[in-house]
Amino acid sequence: MPMVLKPRKPSTEDIEKKLMEALKESEEEKPILARLSYPENMSRLELLARYKTEYKEMAEISILRDPETESYYYYVDEPAYSDVVMRLYRIARDHLKEIPVMSRGVIREEIIEDSVAKSLEAYGLSEDYYRYPELAYYMVRDMGYWLLDVPMRDPHVEEIDYPGSECISIAVRRAGALKDIDIAAEWLGTNICLSEEDVRRIIEIFASKVGAEVTIAKPIAEFKTPEGHRVAINLSEVGRTNNITIRKHPKIPLTIADLIRRNTLSPLMAAYLWTLVEDRKLIFIVGGMASGKTTLLNTLLSMVPRDIKITVMEDTPELHIIHDRVQMLHTRRSYQTSEMMNIDLDMLARYALRTRAGFIVIGEARDIETRTLVQAASTGHGGATTMHADDIVTLFNRLVSPPLSIRESFLLSISAIVFQARTWSYRSGGFVRRTKEIYEIIGLKKNSEDLIPTEYRRIFYWDPYSDAFHPGTPEELIEISEQLKRIAMSKYGYNERIWRAAMTYELMEKIRVLQELAKREDISHRGVADTISKANIEIRKKLTEYFQKQIRTTVRRIPM
């Protein structure tokens, strides 16, 4: 039988030689690496953390500290590449020009990988695709956010800022690989440095993903990326340079259990807010920028009972709510004639009143929609919103002054005012987010000429030296909280001994549930919402049994 000779499989050297010969006369484009501008004092920098991040954990992040200047750095190391990969990059990219690689603005990595494999196949490298993973890395990176792709993918990064200086700055969240790292700075320097041409290209990349227009005629733009990140861009026509600010939306939203675990608020504070939400009260969450207002609002909405409909209104969709009955609405701005009307938050708030919404939420209240929300609360609707203000006096000035101009009597519809802050902790030696204070409005002042027309009382406060919250027990809280007293009497009657005992039991049970949740680091947002919903049913059931027992005892004592 004649012997069949199998073709010899080409060696790697043969393939690379063939490839170099085929491309030697073409000027191939090299993938541009982030410009690594390590400082001269690199030797004295202290390594705090090192971890890998997407795509396929091929980029390595180093968190560094300069002990002399107390400066912190976020450095990116990307995979090295050979001349072969450099030349293959152009071939693979040209192959992708005819292929849709995005779905709703998000790149489809599997299509890019398949295209790279087909590009290699022409040179007999399809079986050795795994030998060049860095090629797929740079293809995915450059089809994504280019030089910003690593921080855009890194779940530890909260904000990215390019204020016009040479290199971008990064704000990180202390979680995951950075959970136990003390970073005593709001912003970290980076080695991702951009030229004017780089910045213009990045602006084009962001704008193209959402169909936004950023031109000399419209030099300011705000929009949301397909992943949910908020982007603000301005061109040099309205500033010294082009500027980019990105506030990232976490892939996995934080839960109330996460906030308790991080000591953002105490279990008693969480149980208090849980009780107000359950009773459809109106809560204002107030603070400065990046203080955690939206995060706290999002966690509170998981406590709304399942049988209550939530209607949410936002300018830029940020909230991620796990609830069975939620209606998400957002504004629309028309740049055309009267054929398309503007849909603002006030119009949406008034519309929500006609949708039988039990709990009305405005992502951030700035204008007359605040007045609509407060008036809705006075008719029995629950609600919550966030606002920017530094303290209680500043908040009331905003509420009673134009354009809000809320009447004093309607201010009584606000049940609680929660102040959030990103502040320095002397105990941990770093910046932290804390619920600094919670106030209740308890009545109107007799002197109508006062700047603040209402009486208010501080219910909770945070001590920065001990990093603890006060009060610490349900009994102390019930003693000072008018809202809890009113809720207790409406639910459990006017016998003070009974309603105090019942409300104390309710708070203690909620604290127990929240503490157990805080111990479970792996629990999902849905798991937290389900546990809270079940706890509501169990607490109601036990209190019903208690009251039925009390009623039977009372009936037996009545003489016939």
XYZ file of C-alpha atoms in Angstrom:
560
model
C 0.000 0.000 0.000
C 1.531 3.330 -1.029
C 2.594 5.543 1.844
C 0.731 8.832 2.099
C 2.966 11.712 3.086
C 1.303 14.201 5.395
C 2.276 17.823 4.870
C 4.758 19.045 7.438
C 3.220 21.454 9.896
C 5.094 24.744 9.546
C 7.209 25.721 12.509
C 6.697 28.954 14.372
C 9.896 30.303 12.800
C 8.608 29.494 9.298
C 5.287 31.182 9.992
C 6.841 34.327 11.426
C 9.312 34.523 8.510
C 6.477 34.155 5.991
C 4.432 36.771 7.813
C 7.271 39.281 7.969
C 7.996 38.826 4.280
C 4.360 39.308 3.346
C 4.159 42.557 5.305
C 7.662 43.984 5.081
C 6.742 46.599 2.481
C 3.601 47.826 4.209
C 3.664 50.462 6.893
C 1.562 48.840 9.541
C -0.031 50.798 12.354
C 1.177 49.959 15.828
C -1.342 49.748 18.701
C -0.677 52.757 20.899
C 0.198 51.794 24.446
C -0.614 53.993 27.403
C 2.310 56.330 27.785
C 4.164 55.131 30.860
C 5.603 58.211 32.518
C 7.080 56.774 35.680
C 8.553 59.539 37.866
C 12.225 59.874 38.651
C 11.536 58.984 42.287
C 10.095 55.596 41.303
C 12.544 53.762 43.567
C 11.141 55.322 46.707
C 7.491 54.537 45.924
C 5.831 52.026 48.204
C 3.699 49.283 46.635
C 0.321 49.091 48.390
C -1.533 46.688 46.124
C -1.202 44.905 42.819
C -3.968 43.151 40.933
C -5.016 42.153 37.418
C -8.119 43.376 35.669
C -10.056 42.801 32.440
C -9.727 42.103 29.482
C -8.985 38.491 30.570
C -6.886 39.902 33.418
C -4.064 40.793 31.039
C -3.505 44.305 32.400
C -1.882 44.705 35.807
C -2.649 47.580 38.169
C -0.211 48.829 40.815
C -1.326 51.153 43.605
C 1.710 53.098 44.822
C 2.429 55.649 47.543
C 5.125 58.273 47.815
C 5.952 58.397 51.563
C 7.634 61.813 51.284
C 4.826 63.706 49.556
C 1.899 61.430 50.578
C 0.950 61.190 46.913
C -0.758 58.096 45.540
C -0.544 56.576 42.069
C -2.553 54.197 39.888
C -0.183 52.639 37.364
C -1.198 50.436 34.447
C 1.055 47.748 32.980
C -0.210 46.349 29.680
C 1.092 43.182 27.984
C 4.153 43.500 25.768
C 3.864 42.573 22.112
C 6.212 41.385 19.374
C 6.751 42.765 15.867
C 4.575 39.918 14.577
C 1.658 41.013 16.743
C 2.241 44.632 15.807
C 1.838 43.780 12.118
C -1.068 41.389 12.628
C -2.923 44.176 14.439
C -3.455 46.091 11.177
C -4.676 43.014 9.312
C -7.155 42.064 12.050
C -8.418 45.624 12.377
C -8.971 45.951 8.632
C -10.911 42.675 8.750
C -13.193 44.162 11.437
C -14.151 47.188 9.347
C -16.831 45.166 7.571
C -18.119 43.391 10.692
C -20.486 44.821 13.344
C -18.700 44.278 16.637
C -21.009 46.244 18.925
C -24.432 45.681 20.413
C -26.062 48.847 21.772
C -22.666 50.487 21.978
C -21.020 47.633 23.902
C -18.289 45.704 22.088
C -18.906 42.024 21.483
C -15.611 40.458 22.464
C -16.413 37.077 20.942
C -16.767 38.641 17.470
C -13.445 40.425 17.819
C -11.763 37.208 18.947
C -13.278 35.287 16.028
C -12.138 37.963 13.588
C -8.605 37.873 14.955
C -8.587 34.091 14.586
C -9.719 34.354 10.941
C -7.031 36.930 10.266
C -4.423 34.538 11.623
C -5.878 31.660 9.618
C -4.693 33.242 6.375
C -1.138 32.806 7.617
C -1.587 29.297 8.968
C -1.728 30.471 12.557
C -5.322 29.570 13.425
C -4.243 26.563 15.504
C -1.715 28.676 17.352
C -4.121 31.503 18.124
C -3.493 31.051 21.816
C 0.145 32.018 21.233
C -0.862 35.617 20.577
C -3.427 36.575 23.258
C -1.981 40.100 23.374
C -3.285 40.674 19.828
C -6.883 40.108 20.920
C -6.199 42.243 23.995
C -5.204 45.294 21.947
C -7.995 44.749 19.459
C -10.593 44.658 22.236
C -8.969 47.603 24.009
C -8.851 49.820 20.939
C -12.376 48.892 19.853
C -13.479 49.797 23.373
C -12.276 52.976 25.095
C -8.702 52.906 23.781
C -6.260 54.428 26.284
C -9.015 54.633 28.936
C -10.163 51.042 28.466
C -8.328 49.641 31.494
C -9.742 52.090 34.085
C -13.143 51.913 32.368
C -13.138 48.129 32.922
C -11.548 48.173 36.378
C -14.351 47.704 38.960
C -12.216 49.456 41.602
C -12.307 52.774 39.711
C -15.119 55.158 40.659
C -14.220 58.245 38.664
C -11.878 59.228 35.846
C -10.942 62.852 35.363
C -8.910 64.663 32.725
C -8.919 68.330 33.768
C -6.560 69.406 31.016
C -3.302 68.349 32.627
C -0.996 65.844 30.969
C -2.200 62.693 32.762
C -5.640 61.605 33.919
C -6.581 61.205 37.577
C -8.420 58.300 39.156
C -10.702 57.960 42.174
C -10.967 54.407 43.484
C -13.356 52.599 45.807
C -11.928 50.606 48.697
C -13.336 47.201 47.842
C -12.122 43.905 46.456
C -8.339 44.015 46.092
C -8.285 47.449 47.778
C -10.581 46.586 50.681
C -7.843 46.676 53.312
C -5.694 49.400 51.750
C -5.542 52.856 53.347
C -5.506 55.508 50.619
C -5.338 58.962 52.205
C -6.166 60.871 49.012
C -9.254 61.595 46.965
C -7.463 61.357 43.620
C -4.626 59.144 42.416
C -2.191 60.133 39.709
C -1.749 57.764 36.765
C 0.681 56.931 33.999
C -2.066 57.295 31.374
C -0.967 60.549 29.771
C -2.749 62.125 26.830
C -1.830 64.535 24.075
C -4.378 66.953 22.639
C -4.842 64.592 19.717
C -5.434 61.679 22.116
C -8.099 63.644 24.003
C -9.921 64.529 20.791
C -9.921 60.889 19.734
C -11.246 59.764 23.129
C -14.030 62.352 22.938
C -14.954 61.020 19.483
C -15.000 57.450 20.838
C -17.390 58.337 23.682
C -19.641 60.449 21.470
C -19.861 57.777 18.752
C -20.947 55.097 21.231
C -24.082 57.029 22.225
C -24.697 59.116 19.118
C -23.904 62.366 20.934
C -22.789 65.510 19.176
C -19.767 67.355 20.558
C -18.831 70.192 18.235
C -17.740 73.816 18.306
C -21.440 74.723 18.056
C -22.236 72.419 21.004
C -19.027 72.344 23.059
C -20.602 70.900 26.226
C -22.139 67.430 26.392
C -23.468 65.170 29.136
C -24.563 61.631 28.442
C -24.601 58.070 29.713
C -22.493 55.308 28.158
C -24.082 51.960 27.221
C -22.590 50.520 30.442
C -24.362 53.167 32.528
C -21.419 55.498 33.243
C -22.006 59.270 33.353
C -19.762 61.338 31.085
C -19.314 65.120 31.039
C -17.240 66.656 28.229
C -16.339 70.191 27.307
C -14.217 71.412 24.428
C -11.561 74.109 24.646
C -14.065 76.619 23.211
C -15.444 77.020 26.741
C -12.227 76.323 28.675
C -8.461 76.395 28.446
C -8.400 72.788 27.232
C -10.685 69.893 26.407
C -11.922 68.224 29.604
C -13.421 64.815 30.361
C -15.044 63.604 33.591
C -16.443 60.083 33.930
C -18.435 58.875 36.930
C -18.670 55.116 36.710
C -21.757 53.139 37.525
C -20.888 49.952 39.470
C -21.685 46.710 37.667
C -22.984 45.264 40.919
C -24.802 47.920 42.979
C -24.120 48.113 46.688
C -26.760 46.884 49.116
C -27.743 48.081 52.571
C -25.725 45.131 53.899
C -22.621 46.475 52.115
C -23.119 49.923 53.648
C -23.447 48.469 57.151
C -20.363 46.310 56.601
C -18.415 49.396 55.519
C -19.739 51.353 58.506
C -21.389 53.925 56.244
C -24.313 53.798 58.662
C -25.224 51.731 61.714
C -27.714 48.841 61.757
C -29.998 50.982 63.954
C -29.941 53.816 61.398
C -30.725 51.340 58.636
C -33.601 49.862 60.677
C -34.940 53.393 61.286
C -34.877 54.236 57.550
C -36.394 50.824 56.765
C -39.317 51.678 59.065
C -39.865 55.067 57.397
C -39.753 53.567 53.891
C -42.146 50.794 54.895
C -44.597 53.408 56.209
C -44.370 55.490 52.995
C -42.633 58.516 54.454
C -40.762 61.162 52.435
C -36.967 61.060 52.829
C -34.461 63.608 51.549
C -30.874 62.385 51.138
C -28.587 65.409 51.139
C -24.858 65.965 50.729
C -22.031 67.059 48.493
C -20.817 65.546 45.260
C -19.678 61.890 45.403
C -20.840 61.570 49.024
C -22.890 58.423 48.389
C -26.366 59.955 48.074
C -27.472 57.920 45.060
C -25.986 54.733 46.516
C -27.952 55.150 49.754
C -31.126 55.975 47.829
C -30.728 52.839 45.730
C -30.297 50.649 48.817
C -33.348 52.128 50.555
C -35.601 51.316 47.615
C -34.943 47.598 48.108
C -36.815 47.995 51.423
C -40.057 49.200 49.848
C -42.719 46.500 50.394
C -43.352 44.331 47.329
C -47.021 45.308 47.068
C -46.189 49.021 46.667
C -45.555 50.402 43.187
C -42.399 52.510 42.809
C -42.158 55.177 40.107
C -38.642 56.496 39.504
C -37.811 59.678 37.562
C -34.267 60.612 36.548
C -32.446 62.976 34.207
C -29.653 60.440 33.706
C -30.652 56.859 34.604
C -28.446 55.732 37.504
C -30.600 53.748 39.894
C -30.635 49.970 39.708
C -33.686 48.810 41.648
C -34.580 45.239 42.532
C -38.345 45.336 43.005
C -41.352 43.526 41.550
C -43.314 46.681 40.738
C -41.090 49.492 39.530
C -41.692 52.006 36.738
C -38.557 53.741 35.400
C -39.003 57.120 33.682
C -36.444 59.591 32.383
C -36.496 63.090 30.960
C -36.220 64.006 27.301
C -34.834 67.220 25.932
C -35.959 68.349 22.492
C -33.653 70.447 20.326
C -36.306 70.763 17.638
C -39.478 72.801 17.271
C -42.769 72.226 19.074
C -43.243 68.904 17.261
C -41.422 67.212 20.177
C -42.054 68.544 23.650
C -39.524 68.634 26.438
C -40.214 66.095 29.170
C -38.814 67.417 32.453
C -38.818 65.981 35.958
C -41.785 68.067 37.098
C -43.901 66.755 34.232
C -42.890 63.199 35.114
C -43.616 63.789 38.814
C -47.133 65.022 38.036
C -47.611 62.096 35.663
C -46.553 59.665 38.430
C -49.467 60.866 40.570
C -51.823 59.463 37.926
C -50.141 56.051 37.784
C -51.136 54.979 41.310
C -47.527 55.062 42.442
C -47.213 54.325 46.140
C -43.597 55.496 46.309
C -42.339 58.333 44.089
C -38.601 58.743 43.581
C -36.726 61.604 41.917
C -33.078 60.765 41.305
C -31.913 64.308 42.031
C -34.252 67.202 42.798
C -33.098 70.632 41.622
C -36.151 72.586 40.528
C -39.924 72.807 40.867
C -40.255 69.005 40.729
C -39.237 69.150 44.415
C -42.408 71.047 45.199
C -44.500 68.474 43.329
C -42.852 65.643 45.282
C -43.473 67.331 48.649
C -47.103 68.000 47.741
C -47.484 64.346 46.715
C -46.193 63.287 50.137
C -48.847 65.417 51.796
C -51.516 63.329 50.004
C -50.218 59.990 51.273
C -47.546 59.054 48.742
C -44.201 57.839 49.991
C -41.110 59.177 48.343
C -37.405 59.860 48.316
C -34.946 62.078 46.508
C -31.410 63.435 46.687
C -30.307 67.067 46.844
C -27.059 69.000 47.035
C -26.565 70.971 50.251
C -23.834 71.223 52.885
C -25.984 71.518 56.010
C -29.531 71.849 57.289
C -29.572 75.664 56.978
C -28.418 75.567 53.347
C -31.047 72.936 52.576
C -33.924 74.977 54.014
C -32.682 78.060 52.155
C -32.932 76.102 48.909
C -36.362 74.692 49.740
C -38.064 78.001 50.600
C -36.318 80.178 48.000
C -37.086 80.421 44.263
C -37.386 78.418 42.102
C -38.492 75.771 44.649
C -40.517 78.152 46.879
C -42.083 75.413 48.992
C -44.632 76.720 51.507
C -43.808 76.249 55.177
C -46.814 74.025 55.821
C -45.739 71.588 53.101
C -42.270 71.230 54.633
C -43.923 69.170 57.378
C -44.429 66.424 54.770
C -40.669 65.754 54.826
C -40.221 63.034 57.438
C -36.437 62.680 57.534
C -33.392 64.484 56.136
C -30.304 62.294 55.800
C -26.902 63.962 55.404
C -24.221 62.017 53.554
C -20.556 63.006 53.413
C -17.242 61.856 52.029
C -14.991 62.877 54.854
C -11.782 62.138 56.693
C -11.850 59.471 59.392
C -9.303 59.937 62.175
C -9.807 56.359 63.249
C -9.113 54.696 59.874
C -6.714 57.367 58.636
C -8.403 57.791 55.274
C -11.391 59.189 53.429
C -14.685 57.431 54.130
C -18.348 57.838 53.260
C -20.590 58.248 56.275
C -24.192 59.095 57.090
C -23.208 62.072 59.247
C -26.616 63.171 60.537
C -30.311 62.461 60.284
C -32.878 65.135 61.113
C -36.652 65.137 61.558
C -38.958 68.088 60.975
C -41.235 68.228 64.005
C -43.302 71.403 63.529
C -43.543 75.041 62.438
C -41.977 77.939 64.301
C -44.283 80.531 65.787
C -42.154 83.396 64.492
C -42.755 83.367 60.734
C -39.882 85.812 60.129
C -37.223 83.228 61.022
C -34.922 82.191 58.205
C -35.748 78.533 58.885
C -39.539 78.296 59.303
C -39.630 74.811 60.841
C -38.610 73.167 64.079
C -36.224 70.281 63.492
C -34.412 67.777 65.665
C -31.208 65.815 65.114
C -31.966 62.126 65.535
C -28.607 60.546 64.620
C -25.060 61.812 64.378
C -21.638 60.361 63.531
C -18.607 60.861 65.774
C -15.481 61.125 63.538
C -13.071 60.371 66.392
C -14.612 57.057 67.442
C -16.142 56.372 63.996
C -19.370 55.457 65.811
C -23.013 56.511 65.488
C -25.346 57.798 68.190
C -27.844 56.891 69.586
C -27.001 53.231 69.866
C -30.172 51.543 71.156
C -33.805 51.339 69.969
C -35.012 52.666 73.341
C -32.933 55.847 72.994
C -34.078 56.309 69.416
C -37.779 55.940 70.200
C -37.428 58.495 72.980
C -36.247 61.261 70.595
C -37.909 60.331 67.286
C -41.315 61.903 66.665
C -41.684 59.943 63.428
C -41.278 56.579 65.152
C -43.757 57.577 67.855
C -46.358 58.536 65.230
C -45.782 55.334 63.251
C -45.957 53.232 66.412
C -49.229 54.792 67.573
C -50.817 54.457 64.116
C -49.835 50.756 63.968
C -50.110 49.632 67.575
C -52.610 51.999 69.225
C -52.294 54.722 71.832
C -51.399 52.579 74.836
C -47.848 53.848 75.379
C -46.629 50.705 77.109
C -47.792 48.558 74.195
C -46.596 50.721 71.311
C -43.209 51.275 72.896
C -42.753 47.543 73.403
C -43.962 46.727 69.885
C -41.766 49.350 68.179
C -38.734 48.284 70.224
C -39.310 44.673 69.189
C -39.746 45.708 65.518
C -36.500 47.684 65.492
C -34.562 44.930 67.259
C -35.781 42.327 64.766
C -34.808 44.555 61.844
C -31.377 45.148 63.373
C -30.915 41.386 63.759
C -31.829 40.775 60.103
C -29.530 43.548 58.885
C -26.597 42.338 60.980
C -27.007 38.821 59.617
C -27.081 40.194 56.068
C -23.931 42.230 56.702
C -22.066 39.040 57.625
C -22.854 37.490 54.217
C -20.416 39.164 51.828
C -21.524 36.994 48.910
C -25.233 37.853 49.064
C -26.687 39.490 45.946
C -28.831 42.589 45.623
C -31.831 40.336 44.946
C -30.979 38.201 47.973
C -30.967 41.247 50.245
C -34.293 42.484 48.845
C -35.891 39.036 49.271
C -34.607 38.703 52.847
C -35.971 42.116 53.809
C -39.330 41.314 52.216
C -39.558 38.020 54.147
C -38.510 39.761 57.365
C -41.359 42.274 56.962
C -43.838 39.397 56.761
C -42.326 37.553 59.742
C -42.252 40.660 61.953
C -45.862 41.487 61.077
C -46.889 37.889 61.784
C -45.211 37.793 65.222
C -46.646 41.161 66.238
C -50.109 40.060 65.085
C -49.848 36.974 67.307
C -48.724 39.204 70.195
C -51.671 41.583 69.804
C -54.201 38.769 69.433
C -52.905 37.339 72.691
C -53.263 40.744 74.353
C -56.823 41.093 73.038
C -57.853 37.641 74.338
C -56.370 38.453 77.742
C -58.251 41.762 77.858
C -61.572 40.154 76.841
C -61.307 37.531 79.596
C -60.868 40.306 82.152
C -64.077 42.115 81.145
C -66.911 41.241 83.633
C -69.992 39.666 82.046
